[in-house]
Coordinates of C-alpha atoms and ligand atoms in Angstrom, one line a residue:
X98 CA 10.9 52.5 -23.3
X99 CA 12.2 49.3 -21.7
X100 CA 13.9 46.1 -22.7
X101 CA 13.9 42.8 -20.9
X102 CA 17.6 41.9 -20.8
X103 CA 17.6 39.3 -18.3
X104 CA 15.9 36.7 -15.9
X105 CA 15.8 37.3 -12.1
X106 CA 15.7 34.1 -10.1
X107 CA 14.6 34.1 -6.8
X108 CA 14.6 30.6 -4.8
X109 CA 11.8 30.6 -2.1
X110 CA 10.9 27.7 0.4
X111 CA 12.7 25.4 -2.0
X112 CA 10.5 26.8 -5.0
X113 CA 12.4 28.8 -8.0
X114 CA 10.7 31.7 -9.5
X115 CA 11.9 33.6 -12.2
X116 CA 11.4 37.9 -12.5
X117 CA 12.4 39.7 -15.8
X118 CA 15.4 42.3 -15.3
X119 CA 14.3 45.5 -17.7
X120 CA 17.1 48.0 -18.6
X121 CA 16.2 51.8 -19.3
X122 CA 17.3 54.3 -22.4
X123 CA 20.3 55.1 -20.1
X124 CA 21.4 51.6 -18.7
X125 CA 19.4 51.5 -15.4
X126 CA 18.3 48.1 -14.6
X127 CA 15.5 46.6 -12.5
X128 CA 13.7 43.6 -11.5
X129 CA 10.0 43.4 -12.3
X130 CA 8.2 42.4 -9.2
X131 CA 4.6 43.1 -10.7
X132 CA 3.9 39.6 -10.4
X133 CA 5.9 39.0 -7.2
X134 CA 2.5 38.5 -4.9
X135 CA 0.6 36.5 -7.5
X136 CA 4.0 34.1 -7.8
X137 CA 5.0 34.0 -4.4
X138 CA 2.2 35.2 -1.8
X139 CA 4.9 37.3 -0.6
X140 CA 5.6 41.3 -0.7
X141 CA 9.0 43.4 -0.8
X142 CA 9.2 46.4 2.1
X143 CA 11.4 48.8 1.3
X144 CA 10.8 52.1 3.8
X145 CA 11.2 55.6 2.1
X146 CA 11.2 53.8 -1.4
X147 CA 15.0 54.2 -2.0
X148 CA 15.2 50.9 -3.9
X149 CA 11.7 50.7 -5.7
X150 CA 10.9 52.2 -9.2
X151 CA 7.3 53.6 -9.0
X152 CA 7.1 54.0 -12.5
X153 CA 8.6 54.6 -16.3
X154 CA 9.5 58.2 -17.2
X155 CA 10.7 59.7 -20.1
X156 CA 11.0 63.2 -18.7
X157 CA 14.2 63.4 -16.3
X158 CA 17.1 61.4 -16.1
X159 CA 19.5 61.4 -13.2
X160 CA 22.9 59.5 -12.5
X161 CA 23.6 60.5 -8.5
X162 CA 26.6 58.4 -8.4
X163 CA 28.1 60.6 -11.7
X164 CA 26.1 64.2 -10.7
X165 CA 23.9 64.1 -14.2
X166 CA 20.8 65.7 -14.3
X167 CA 19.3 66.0 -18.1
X168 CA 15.5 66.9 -19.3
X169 CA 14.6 64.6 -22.4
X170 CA 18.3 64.1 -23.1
X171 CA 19.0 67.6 -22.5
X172 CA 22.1 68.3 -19.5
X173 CA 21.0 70.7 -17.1
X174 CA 24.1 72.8 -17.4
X175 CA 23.1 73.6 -21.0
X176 CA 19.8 74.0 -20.5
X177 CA 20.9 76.3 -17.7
X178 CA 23.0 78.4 -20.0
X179 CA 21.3 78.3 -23.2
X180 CA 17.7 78.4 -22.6
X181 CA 14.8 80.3 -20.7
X182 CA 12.6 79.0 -18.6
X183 CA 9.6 79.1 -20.8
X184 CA 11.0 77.1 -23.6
X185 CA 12.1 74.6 -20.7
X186 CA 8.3 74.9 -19.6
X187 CA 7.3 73.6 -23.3
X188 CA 10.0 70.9 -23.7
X189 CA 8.8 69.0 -20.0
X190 CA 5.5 68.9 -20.7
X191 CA 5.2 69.1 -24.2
X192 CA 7.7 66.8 -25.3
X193 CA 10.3 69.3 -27.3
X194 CA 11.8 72.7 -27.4
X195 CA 9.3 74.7 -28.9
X196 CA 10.7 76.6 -32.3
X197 CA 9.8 80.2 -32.7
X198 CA 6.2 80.4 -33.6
X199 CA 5.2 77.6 -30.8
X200 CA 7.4 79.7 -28.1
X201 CA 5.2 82.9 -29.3
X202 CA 2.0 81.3 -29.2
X203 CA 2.8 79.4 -25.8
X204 CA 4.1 82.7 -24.0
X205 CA 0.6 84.5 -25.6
X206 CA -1.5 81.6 -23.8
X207 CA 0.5 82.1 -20.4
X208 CA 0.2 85.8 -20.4
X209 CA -3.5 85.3 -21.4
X210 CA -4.2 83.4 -18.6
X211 CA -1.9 85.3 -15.6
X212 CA -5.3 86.7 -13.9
X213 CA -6.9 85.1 -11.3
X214 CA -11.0 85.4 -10.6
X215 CA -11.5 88.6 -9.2
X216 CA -13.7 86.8 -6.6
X217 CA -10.6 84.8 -5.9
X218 CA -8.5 87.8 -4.1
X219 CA -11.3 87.5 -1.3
X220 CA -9.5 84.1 -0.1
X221 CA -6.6 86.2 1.0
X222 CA -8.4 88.2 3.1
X223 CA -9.2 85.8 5.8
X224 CA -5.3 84.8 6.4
X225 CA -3.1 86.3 9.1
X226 CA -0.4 88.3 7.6
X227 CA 2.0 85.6 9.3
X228 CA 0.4 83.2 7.2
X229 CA 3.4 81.1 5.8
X230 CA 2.8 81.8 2.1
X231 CA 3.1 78.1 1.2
X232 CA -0.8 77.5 3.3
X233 CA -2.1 80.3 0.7
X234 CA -0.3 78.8 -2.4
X235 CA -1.9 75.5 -1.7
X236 CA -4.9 76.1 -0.5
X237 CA -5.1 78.8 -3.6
X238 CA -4.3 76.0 -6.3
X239 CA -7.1 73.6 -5.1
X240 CA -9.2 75.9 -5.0
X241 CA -8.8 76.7 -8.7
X242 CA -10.8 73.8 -9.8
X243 CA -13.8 75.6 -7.9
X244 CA -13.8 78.1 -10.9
X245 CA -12.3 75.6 -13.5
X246 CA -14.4 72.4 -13.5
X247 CA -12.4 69.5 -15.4
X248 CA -14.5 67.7 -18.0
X249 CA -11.5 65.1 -18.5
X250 CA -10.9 66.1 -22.5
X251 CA -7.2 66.7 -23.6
X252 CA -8.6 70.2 -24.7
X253 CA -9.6 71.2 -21.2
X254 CA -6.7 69.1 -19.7
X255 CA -4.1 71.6 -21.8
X256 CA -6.2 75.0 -20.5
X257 CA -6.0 73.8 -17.2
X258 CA -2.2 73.3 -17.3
X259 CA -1.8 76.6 -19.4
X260 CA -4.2 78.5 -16.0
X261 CA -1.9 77.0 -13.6
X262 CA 1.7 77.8 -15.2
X263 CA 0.1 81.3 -16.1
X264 CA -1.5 82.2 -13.3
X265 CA 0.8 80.4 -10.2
X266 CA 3.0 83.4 -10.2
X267 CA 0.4 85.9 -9.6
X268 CA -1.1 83.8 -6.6
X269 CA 2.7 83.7 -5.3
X270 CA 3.2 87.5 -5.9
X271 CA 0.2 88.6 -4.2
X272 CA 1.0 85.7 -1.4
X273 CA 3.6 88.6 -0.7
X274 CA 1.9 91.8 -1.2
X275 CA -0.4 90.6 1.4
X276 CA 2.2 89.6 4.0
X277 CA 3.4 93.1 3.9
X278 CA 0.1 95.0 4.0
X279 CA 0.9 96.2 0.2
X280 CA -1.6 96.7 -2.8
X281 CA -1.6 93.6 -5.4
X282 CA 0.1 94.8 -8.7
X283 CA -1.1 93.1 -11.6
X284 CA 0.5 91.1 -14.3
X285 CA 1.3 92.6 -16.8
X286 CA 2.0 91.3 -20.8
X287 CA 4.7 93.2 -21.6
X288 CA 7.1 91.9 -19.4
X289 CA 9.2 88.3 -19.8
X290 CA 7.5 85.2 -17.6
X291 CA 10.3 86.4 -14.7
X292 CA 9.8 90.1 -15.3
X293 CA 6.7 90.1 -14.9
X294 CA 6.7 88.2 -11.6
X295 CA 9.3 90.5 -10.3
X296 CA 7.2 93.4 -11.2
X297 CA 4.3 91.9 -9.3
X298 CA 6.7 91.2 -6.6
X299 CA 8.4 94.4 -5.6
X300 CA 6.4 97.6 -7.6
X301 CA 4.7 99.8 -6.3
X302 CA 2.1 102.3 -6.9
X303 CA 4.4 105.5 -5.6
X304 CA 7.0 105.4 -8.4
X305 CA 7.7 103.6 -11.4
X306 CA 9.5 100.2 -10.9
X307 CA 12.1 98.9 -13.3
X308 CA 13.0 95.2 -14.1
X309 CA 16.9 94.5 -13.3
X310 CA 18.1 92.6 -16.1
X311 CA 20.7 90.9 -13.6
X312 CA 17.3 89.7 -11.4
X313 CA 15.6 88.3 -14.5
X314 CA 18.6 86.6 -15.5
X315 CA 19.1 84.7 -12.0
X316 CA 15.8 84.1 -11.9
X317 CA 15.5 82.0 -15.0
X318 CA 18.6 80.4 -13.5
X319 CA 17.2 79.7 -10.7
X320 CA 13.7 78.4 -11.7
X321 CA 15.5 76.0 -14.8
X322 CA 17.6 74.7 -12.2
X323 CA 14.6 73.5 -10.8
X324 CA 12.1 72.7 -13.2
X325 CA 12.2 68.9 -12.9
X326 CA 13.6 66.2 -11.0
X327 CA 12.2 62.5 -11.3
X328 CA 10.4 60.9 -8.8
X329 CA 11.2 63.4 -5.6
X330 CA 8.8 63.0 -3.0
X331 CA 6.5 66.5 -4.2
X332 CA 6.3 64.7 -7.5
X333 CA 5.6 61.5 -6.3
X334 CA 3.1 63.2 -4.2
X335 CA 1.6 64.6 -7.4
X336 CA 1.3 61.2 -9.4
X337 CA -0.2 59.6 -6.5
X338 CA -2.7 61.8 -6.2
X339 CA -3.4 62.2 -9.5
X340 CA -3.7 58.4 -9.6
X341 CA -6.8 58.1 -8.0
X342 CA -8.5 60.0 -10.7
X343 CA -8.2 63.6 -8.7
X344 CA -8.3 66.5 -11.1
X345 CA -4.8 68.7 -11.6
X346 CA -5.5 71.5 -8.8
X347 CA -5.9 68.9 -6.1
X348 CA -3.2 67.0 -7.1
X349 CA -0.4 69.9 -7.7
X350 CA -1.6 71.0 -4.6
X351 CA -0.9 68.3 -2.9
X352 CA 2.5 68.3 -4.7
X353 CA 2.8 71.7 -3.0
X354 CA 2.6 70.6 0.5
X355 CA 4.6 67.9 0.0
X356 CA 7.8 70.4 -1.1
X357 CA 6.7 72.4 2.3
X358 CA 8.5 70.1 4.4
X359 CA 12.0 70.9 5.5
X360 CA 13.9 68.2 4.6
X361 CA 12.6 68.5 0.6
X362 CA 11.7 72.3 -0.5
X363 CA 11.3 73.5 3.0
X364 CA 15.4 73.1 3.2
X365 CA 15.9 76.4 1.5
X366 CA 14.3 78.3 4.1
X367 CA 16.0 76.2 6.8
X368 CA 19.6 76.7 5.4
X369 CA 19.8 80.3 5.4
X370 CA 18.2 80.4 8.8
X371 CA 20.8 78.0 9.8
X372 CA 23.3 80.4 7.9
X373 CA 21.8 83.3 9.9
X374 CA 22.1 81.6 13.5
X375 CA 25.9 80.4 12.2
X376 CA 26.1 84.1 11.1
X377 CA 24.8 85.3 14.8
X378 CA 26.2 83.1 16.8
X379 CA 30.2 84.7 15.5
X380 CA 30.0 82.4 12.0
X381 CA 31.7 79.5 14.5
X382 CA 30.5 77.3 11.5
X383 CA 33.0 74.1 12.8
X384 CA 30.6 74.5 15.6
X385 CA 27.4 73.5 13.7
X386 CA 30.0 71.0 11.5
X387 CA 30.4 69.1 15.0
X388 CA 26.6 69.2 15.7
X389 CA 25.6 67.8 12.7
X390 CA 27.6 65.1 12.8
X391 CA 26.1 63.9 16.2
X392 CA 22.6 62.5 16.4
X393 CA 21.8 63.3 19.3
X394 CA 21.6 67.1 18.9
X395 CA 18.6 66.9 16.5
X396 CA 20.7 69.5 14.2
X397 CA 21.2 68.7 10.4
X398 CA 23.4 70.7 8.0
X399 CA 20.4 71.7 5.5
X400 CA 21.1 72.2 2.3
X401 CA 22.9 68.8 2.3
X402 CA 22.4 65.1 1.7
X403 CA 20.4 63.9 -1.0
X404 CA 18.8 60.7 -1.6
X405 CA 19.5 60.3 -5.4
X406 CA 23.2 62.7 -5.5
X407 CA 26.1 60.8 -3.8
X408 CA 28.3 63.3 -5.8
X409 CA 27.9 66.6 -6.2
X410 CA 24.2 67.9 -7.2
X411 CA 24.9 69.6 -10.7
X412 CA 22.6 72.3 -9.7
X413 CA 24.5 73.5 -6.6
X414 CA 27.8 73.4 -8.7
X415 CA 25.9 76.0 -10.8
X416 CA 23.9 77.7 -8.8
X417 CA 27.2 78.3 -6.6
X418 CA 28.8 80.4 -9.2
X419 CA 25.6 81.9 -10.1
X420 CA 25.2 82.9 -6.2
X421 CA 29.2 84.9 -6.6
X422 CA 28.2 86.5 -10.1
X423 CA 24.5 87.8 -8.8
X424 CA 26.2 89.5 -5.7
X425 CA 29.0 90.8 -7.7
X426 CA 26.6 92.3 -10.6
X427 CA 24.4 93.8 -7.4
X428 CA 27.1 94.9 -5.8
X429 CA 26.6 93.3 -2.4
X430 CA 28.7 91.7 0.0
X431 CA 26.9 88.8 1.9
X432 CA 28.3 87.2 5.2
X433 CA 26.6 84.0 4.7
X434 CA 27.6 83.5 1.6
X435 CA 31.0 82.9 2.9
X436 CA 29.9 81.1 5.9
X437 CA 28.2 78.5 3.0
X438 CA 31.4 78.3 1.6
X439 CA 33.6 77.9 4.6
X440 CA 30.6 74.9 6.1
X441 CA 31.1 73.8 2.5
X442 CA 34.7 73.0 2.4
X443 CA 35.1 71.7 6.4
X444 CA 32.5 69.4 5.3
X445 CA 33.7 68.1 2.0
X446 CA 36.7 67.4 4.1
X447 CA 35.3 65.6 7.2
X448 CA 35.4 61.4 6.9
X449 CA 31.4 62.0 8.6
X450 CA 29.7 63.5 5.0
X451 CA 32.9 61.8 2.7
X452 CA 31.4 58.3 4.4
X453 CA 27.8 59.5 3.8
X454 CA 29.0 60.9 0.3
X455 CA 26.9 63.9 1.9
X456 CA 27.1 66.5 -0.7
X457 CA 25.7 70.5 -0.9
X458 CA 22.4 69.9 -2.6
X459 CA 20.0 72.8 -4.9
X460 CA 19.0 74.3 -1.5
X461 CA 22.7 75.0 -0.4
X462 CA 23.0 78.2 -2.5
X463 CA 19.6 78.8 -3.8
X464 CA 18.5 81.2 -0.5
X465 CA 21.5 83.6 -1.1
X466 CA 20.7 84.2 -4.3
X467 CA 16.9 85.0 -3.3
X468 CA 18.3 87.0 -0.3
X469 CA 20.3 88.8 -2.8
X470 CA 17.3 89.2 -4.8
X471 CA 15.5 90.9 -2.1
X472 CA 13.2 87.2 -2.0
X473 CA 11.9 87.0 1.9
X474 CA 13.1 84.1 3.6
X475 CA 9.6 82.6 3.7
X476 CA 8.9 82.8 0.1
X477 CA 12.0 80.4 -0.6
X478 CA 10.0 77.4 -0.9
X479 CA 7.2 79.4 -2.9
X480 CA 9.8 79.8 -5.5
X481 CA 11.3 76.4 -5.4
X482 CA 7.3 75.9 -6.3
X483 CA 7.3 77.9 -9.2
X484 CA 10.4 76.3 -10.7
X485 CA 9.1 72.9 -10.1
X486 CA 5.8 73.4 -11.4
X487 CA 6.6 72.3 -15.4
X488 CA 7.9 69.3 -14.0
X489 CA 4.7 68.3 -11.9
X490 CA 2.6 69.7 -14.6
X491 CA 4.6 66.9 -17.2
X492 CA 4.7 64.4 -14.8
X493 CA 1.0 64.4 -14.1
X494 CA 0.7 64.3 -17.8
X495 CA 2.7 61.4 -18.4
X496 CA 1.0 59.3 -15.5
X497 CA -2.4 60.2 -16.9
X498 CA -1.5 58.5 -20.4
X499 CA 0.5 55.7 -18.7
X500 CA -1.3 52.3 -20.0
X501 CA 0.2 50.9 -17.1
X502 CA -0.9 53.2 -14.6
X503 CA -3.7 52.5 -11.9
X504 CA -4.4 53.7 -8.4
X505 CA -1.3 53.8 -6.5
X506 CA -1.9 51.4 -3.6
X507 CA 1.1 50.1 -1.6
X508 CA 1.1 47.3 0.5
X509 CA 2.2 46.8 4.3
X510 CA 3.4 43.9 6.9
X511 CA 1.2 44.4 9.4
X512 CA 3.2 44.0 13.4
X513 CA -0.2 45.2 15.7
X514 CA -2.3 42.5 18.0
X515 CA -3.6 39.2 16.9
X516 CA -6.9 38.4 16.3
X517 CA -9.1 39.3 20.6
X518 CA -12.1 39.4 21.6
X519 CA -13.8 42.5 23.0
X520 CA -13.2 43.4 26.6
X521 CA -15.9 44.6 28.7
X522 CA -15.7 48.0 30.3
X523 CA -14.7 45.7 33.3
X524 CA -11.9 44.4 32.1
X525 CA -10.5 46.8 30.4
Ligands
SDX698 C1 15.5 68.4 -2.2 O1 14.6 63.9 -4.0 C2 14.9 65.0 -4.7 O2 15.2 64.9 -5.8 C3 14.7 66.3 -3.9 C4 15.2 67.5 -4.6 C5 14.4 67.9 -5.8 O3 14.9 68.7 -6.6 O4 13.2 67.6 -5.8 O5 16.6 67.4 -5.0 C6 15.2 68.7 -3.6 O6 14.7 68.0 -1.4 C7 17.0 68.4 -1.8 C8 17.2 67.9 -0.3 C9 16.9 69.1 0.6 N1 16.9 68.6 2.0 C10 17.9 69.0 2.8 O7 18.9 69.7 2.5 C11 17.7 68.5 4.3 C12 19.1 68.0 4.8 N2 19.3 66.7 4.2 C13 18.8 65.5 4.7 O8 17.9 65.5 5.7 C14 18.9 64.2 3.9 O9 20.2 64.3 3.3 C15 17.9 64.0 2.8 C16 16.5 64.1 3.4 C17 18.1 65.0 1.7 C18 18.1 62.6 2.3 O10 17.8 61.7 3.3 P1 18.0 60.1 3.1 O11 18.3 59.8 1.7 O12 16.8 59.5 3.8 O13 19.3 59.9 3.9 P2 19.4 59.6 5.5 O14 18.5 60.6 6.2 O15 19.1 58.2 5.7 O16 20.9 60.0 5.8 C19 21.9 59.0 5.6 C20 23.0 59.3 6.6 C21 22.4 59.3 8.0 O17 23.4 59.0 8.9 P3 23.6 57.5 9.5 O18 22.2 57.1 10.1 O19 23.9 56.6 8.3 O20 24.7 57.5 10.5 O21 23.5 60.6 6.4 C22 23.1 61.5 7.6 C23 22.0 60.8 8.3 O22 22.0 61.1 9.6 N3 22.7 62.7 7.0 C24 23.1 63.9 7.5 C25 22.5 64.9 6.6 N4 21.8 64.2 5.6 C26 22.0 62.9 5.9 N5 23.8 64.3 8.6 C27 23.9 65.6 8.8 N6 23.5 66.6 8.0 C28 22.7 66.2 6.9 N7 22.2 67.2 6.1

């Protein structure tokens, strides 16, 4: 819900136009421009989107400048503490934390629907076992709408959400079991959403495997943490996809390839393979400090920066105490946790990041804990997926019942050649 509060006036070749200023729930304000072209023949540019709204939301609500993060009015560090990933599953896309009897009956649909088509193992078969599991996720999640057709009813919209929260995890786990030449192990309904996947994950047929309660626990952490985050660009992804009428496979897995990339979900995986080459190269972390700072070495320190944070992201402050409990409950020691923490603090104390108000983001700690967990470095962005799924799920949703909404189209200037005639092949 916005209000008008204001009147924007913008003076153009001696003409005076007025744009209405609307303010949010929380305060933000911004200029409508919806009628900029049809006023004023001209456009705005803004490259990356850092200064345009792309639409309303009710779901997330971030202040970078103060380091809040809430889902509908909930903070994150509560949520964090107080509630499992399931219930936060129900309050994105449904609207509200589910009481008892809607918790029971949503956790029976999910673990109801955690199959895939039996046909559907045969799409694993034809990848290399180097195949980054990210390709099969994607490629697996489209493909879902081969063997559930959408009819475009709210009934069918609901199963089709229910399928893909339910049966993501299993597509992830055996993502895995075929990378290592393992047999799939199947969900199973006595387990807890992250039991189960860890069950999936690491049994195996030879002896009976038992869910650590300290690996279920961080993993709700960690997929919470995760679970929404406004208009990032794997969500944006997802709503623009979804714009142009697309059905909910295509358009989460577009949202998937989107995260693949390093500088968004991709940066898990690249920070502790940055941790790792710190770690090799005698944990000289200043070193990679120094690189980072200079452009020309192509080198970024991943796992911070953030587009929206320009204080601390809430999640890293959590997950970076989560990261010292995990290890201390599983009894390991981990070098690159304190080379994180030693990169942390040179940098937090360098004028290079203070001036960029260049902060450790999610990804900073996030791979240590997954190392810990006995998570493969390549499945890091596969479970930043999982985590983030509610959120495209509710935001897909929302954009779907937007009155406002229509196919996402944005403009351009144009800077090629002017208007030429055809050369011949003589002149050419
Ligand atoms: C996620 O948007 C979301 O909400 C994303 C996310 C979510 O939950 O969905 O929070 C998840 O994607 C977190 C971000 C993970 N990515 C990384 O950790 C990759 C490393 N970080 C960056 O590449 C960068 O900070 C971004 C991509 C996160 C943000 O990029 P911006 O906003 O486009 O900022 P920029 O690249 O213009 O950087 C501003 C300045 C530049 O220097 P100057 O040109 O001003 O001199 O800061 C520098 C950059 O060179 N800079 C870095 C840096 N990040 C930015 N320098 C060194 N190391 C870094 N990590």
């Amino acid at each position: 819900m916005t209000t008008q509060v204001a009147t924007a006036r913008l003076s153009l070749e001696g003409v005076e136009y007025e744009f209405p200023i609307v303010e949010g729930t929380e305060g933000e304000k911004a200029i409508d421009i919806s009628q900029l072209r049809a006023k004023t023949g001209h456009i705005t540019i803004d490259p990356g989107y850092g200064n345009t709204g792309a639409c309303k939301s009710s779901i997330t609500f971030i202040d970078g400048e103060k380091g809040i993060l809430s889902y509908r009015g909930y903070p994150i560090d509560e949520l964090a503490a107080r509630v499992d990933f399931i219930e936060v599953c129900h309050l994105l896309i449904f609207g509200h934390l589910p009481d008892r009897a809607e918790l029971d009956h949503f956790k029976h649909d999910l673990m109801h629907h955690s199959l895939i088509h039996e046909e559907m193992k045969k799409f694993f078969e034809g990848y290399p076992p180097s195949a980054h599991p990210m390709a099969i996720l994607s490629a697996m999640v489209a493909s879902l709408s081969a063997y559930y057709p959408e009819r475009n009813d709210d009934r069918d919209e609901k199963l089709n959400i229910i399928r893909l929260l339910a049966k993501l995890k299993t597509i992830a786990a055996f993502s895995y079991k075929k990378s290592i030449g393992q047999p799939y192990v199947y969900p199973r309904n006595d387990l807890s959403y992250c039991g189960d996947f860890l069950h999936m994950m690491f049994a195996v047929p030879a002896e009976p495997y038992k869910v650590s309660p300290v690996l279920e626990h961080a993993l709700n952490l960690l997929l919470v943490l995760h679970a929404d985050h406004e208009q990032n660009c794997s969500t944006s992804t997802v709503r623009m996809v979804g714009s142009s009428g697309a059905n909910l496979f295509a358009s989460i897995a577009a949202g998937l390839c989107a995260l693949w990339g390093p500088l968004h979900g991709g940066a898990n995986q690249e920070v502790l393979e940055m941790l790792e080459a710190i770690h090799r190269d005698g944990s000289d972390y200043q070193k990679y400090v120094e690189m980072a700072k200079r452009k020309d070495s192509g080198f970024r320190l991943f796992g911070f920066g953030h587009r929206v944070y320009k204080s601390l992201d809430p999640r890293a402050n959590i997950l970076k105490h989560t990261a010292d409990r995990v290890l201390d409950e599983l009894g390991h020691k981990d070098p690159l946790l304190d080379i994180a923490r030693e990169l942390e603090a040179v940098a937090l104390n360098d004028s290079y990041f203070i001036e960029r108000k260049l902060y450790p983001n999610v990804d900073f700690y996030s791979g240590i804990i997954y190392r810990a967990m006995g998570i493969p470095t390549n499945m890091f962005t596969v479970m930043f997926a999982l985590g983030r799924l509610p959120g495209w799920l509710a935001q897909w949703k929302e954009m779907k019942r937007d009155p406002a909404n229509r196919i996402n189209r944005p403009r351009q200037i144009y800077t090629g050649e002017n208007r030429r005639a055809i050369p011949t092949f003589e002149q050419r």
